[in-house]
C-alpha atoms as one frame of an Amber mdcrd trajectory, in Angstrom:
protein
  98.113  90.158 108.919  99.004  88.351 105.499  98.244  84.575 106.756  94.680
  85.846 108.110  93.998  87.411 104.789  95.295  84.282 102.600  93.512  81.935
 105.145  89.303  83.591 105.800  88.319  80.347 107.279  90.463  78.166 109.638
  89.196  74.745 107.753  90.298  73.302 104.109  87.212  73.117 101.747  87.832
  69.348 100.537  89.017  67.828 103.720  87.801  69.615 106.411  91.006  69.578
 108.561  92.655  72.706 109.389  94.503  74.827 106.934  97.939  76.238 107.259
  96.691  79.853 108.256  95.262  78.150 111.415  98.828  75.966 111.661 100.790
  79.112 111.532  98.550  80.868 114.263  99.053  78.004 116.278 102.803  77.602
 115.886 102.966  81.449 116.860 100.674  81.148 119.767  99.995  78.109 121.144
 102.871  75.221 120.323 105.469  77.316 121.509 104.013  76.956 125.186 104.188
  73.115 124.798 105.638  70.875 127.509 106.197  68.315 124.600 105.078  67.890
 121.113 104.812  65.193 118.599 104.876  65.795 114.868 103.841  63.820 112.044
 104.203  64.933 108.522 101.788  63.224 106.040 101.915  62.997 102.152 100.179
  61.558  99.562 101.875  58.924  97.459 100.575  58.339  93.613  98.758  61.460
  93.784  99.721  62.431  90.202  99.745  59.187  88.969  96.183  58.576  89.912
  95.103  62.219  88.577  96.791  61.070  85.095  95.340  57.747  85.208  91.844
  58.650  86.576  91.250  62.058  86.530  91.721  64.689  89.014  88.225  63.414
  91.011  89.864  60.328  91.957  93.074  62.339  93.005  90.739  64.505  95.130
  89.078  61.016  96.878  92.683  60.220  97.785  93.118  63.588  99.546  89.674
  62.701 101.278  90.743  59.490 102.385  94.039  61.009 103.776  92.240  63.550
 105.683  89.826  61.109 106.961  92.206  58.900 108.329  93.632  61.813 110.090
  90.333  63.451 111.597  89.482  59.974 112.844  92.458  60.616 115.626  92.251
  64.020 116.242  91.235  65.396 119.447  91.441  68.272 121.613  95.297  67.572
 121.915  96.050  66.103 118.534  95.365  68.539 115.650  95.034  68.078 112.252
  96.383  69.878 109.225  96.159  70.199 105.367  99.140  72.274 104.367  98.262
  72.160 101.028  98.042  69.683  98.228  99.006  66.594  99.175 100.932  67.217
 102.491  99.178  66.958 105.929 100.411  67.632 109.298  99.529  66.474 112.692
 100.768  67.746 116.184 100.169  66.042 119.345 100.428  68.418 121.808 101.886
  67.792 125.441 102.414  63.995 124.631 105.054  61.550 125.435 107.511  59.568
 122.897 105.645  56.682 123.767 102.346  58.396 123.112 103.593  59.339 119.443
 104.041  55.683 118.526 100.647  54.884 119.589  99.255  57.616 117.942 100.988
  56.310 114.697  99.665  52.949 115.542  96.072  54.354 115.649  96.377  56.515
 112.623  97.655  53.233 110.561  94.496  51.175 111.707  92.268  54.006 110.790
  93.840  54.667 107.363  93.193  50.648 106.842  89.589  51.370 107.762  89.106
  54.449 105.394  90.964  52.325 102.275  88.442  49.194 102.907  85.807  51.513
 101.798  85.844  49.903  98.338  86.413  52.266  95.974  89.366  50.740  94.295
  91.615  53.762  94.892  94.380  52.838  97.437  95.312  55.436  99.989  98.871
  55.073 100.245 100.765  57.607 102.705 104.118  58.231 103.630 104.775  59.600
 107.614 107.495  60.626 109.466 107.564  61.342 112.734 109.577  63.555 115.199
 109.111  64.233 119.096 110.484  67.035 121.261 110.549  67.877 125.123 110.483
  71.566 125.917 112.575  73.541 125.146 112.138  72.109 121.807 113.794  73.527
 117.989 109.996  73.137 116.679 111.881  74.110 113.168 114.333  71.741 113.689
 111.579  68.702 114.802 109.409  69.615 111.391 112.760  69.176 109.566 113.451
  65.466 111.225 109.822  64.742 110.758 110.055  65.836 106.829 113.440  63.453
 106.344 111.761  60.798 108.251 108.643  60.840 105.872 110.781  60.642 102.508
 112.396  57.920 104.031 109.215  56.456 104.517 108.108  57.274 101.118 110.981
  55.579  99.473 110.470  52.285 101.442 106.814  52.500 100.242 107.662  53.258
  96.390 108.477  50.421  93.935 112.212  50.369  92.401 112.714  52.852  89.778
 110.031  54.903  90.745 110.388  58.441  91.559 109.821  59.869  94.653 107.789
  63.467  95.016
């Protein structure tokens, strides 16, 4: 009930993706029933630096670009969420492990297209994926996707840069 109070709408106002409340509802009711699941944990790199250097309006543009790249690959079986701040999540329902790789490639192409918009603010995202077949440990898969996202973040940062 508390989540329902916190999340009046099921969509995030800035990005148009589903919000954390919608994710929590599906996590309780739908996701445990899937035959298989692909999890994509996505985080925006350089948001703080962008906000500090060019202002929060530029930071908001990064958040919208990240969401746009995700929206371009969502469907009835691929759900996109903004969990808060610069944290995003995609859930692929009843997919194969091969589908996860293909979806990641499609999403990366969508991100390239979004970045070609020409506003001069590159959106660099870190992603970690995990795949499981029923019966799976959703929390364990989320943790694995998070660990892999931080590995990707480290690969994309320059030497000496803080990992956030």
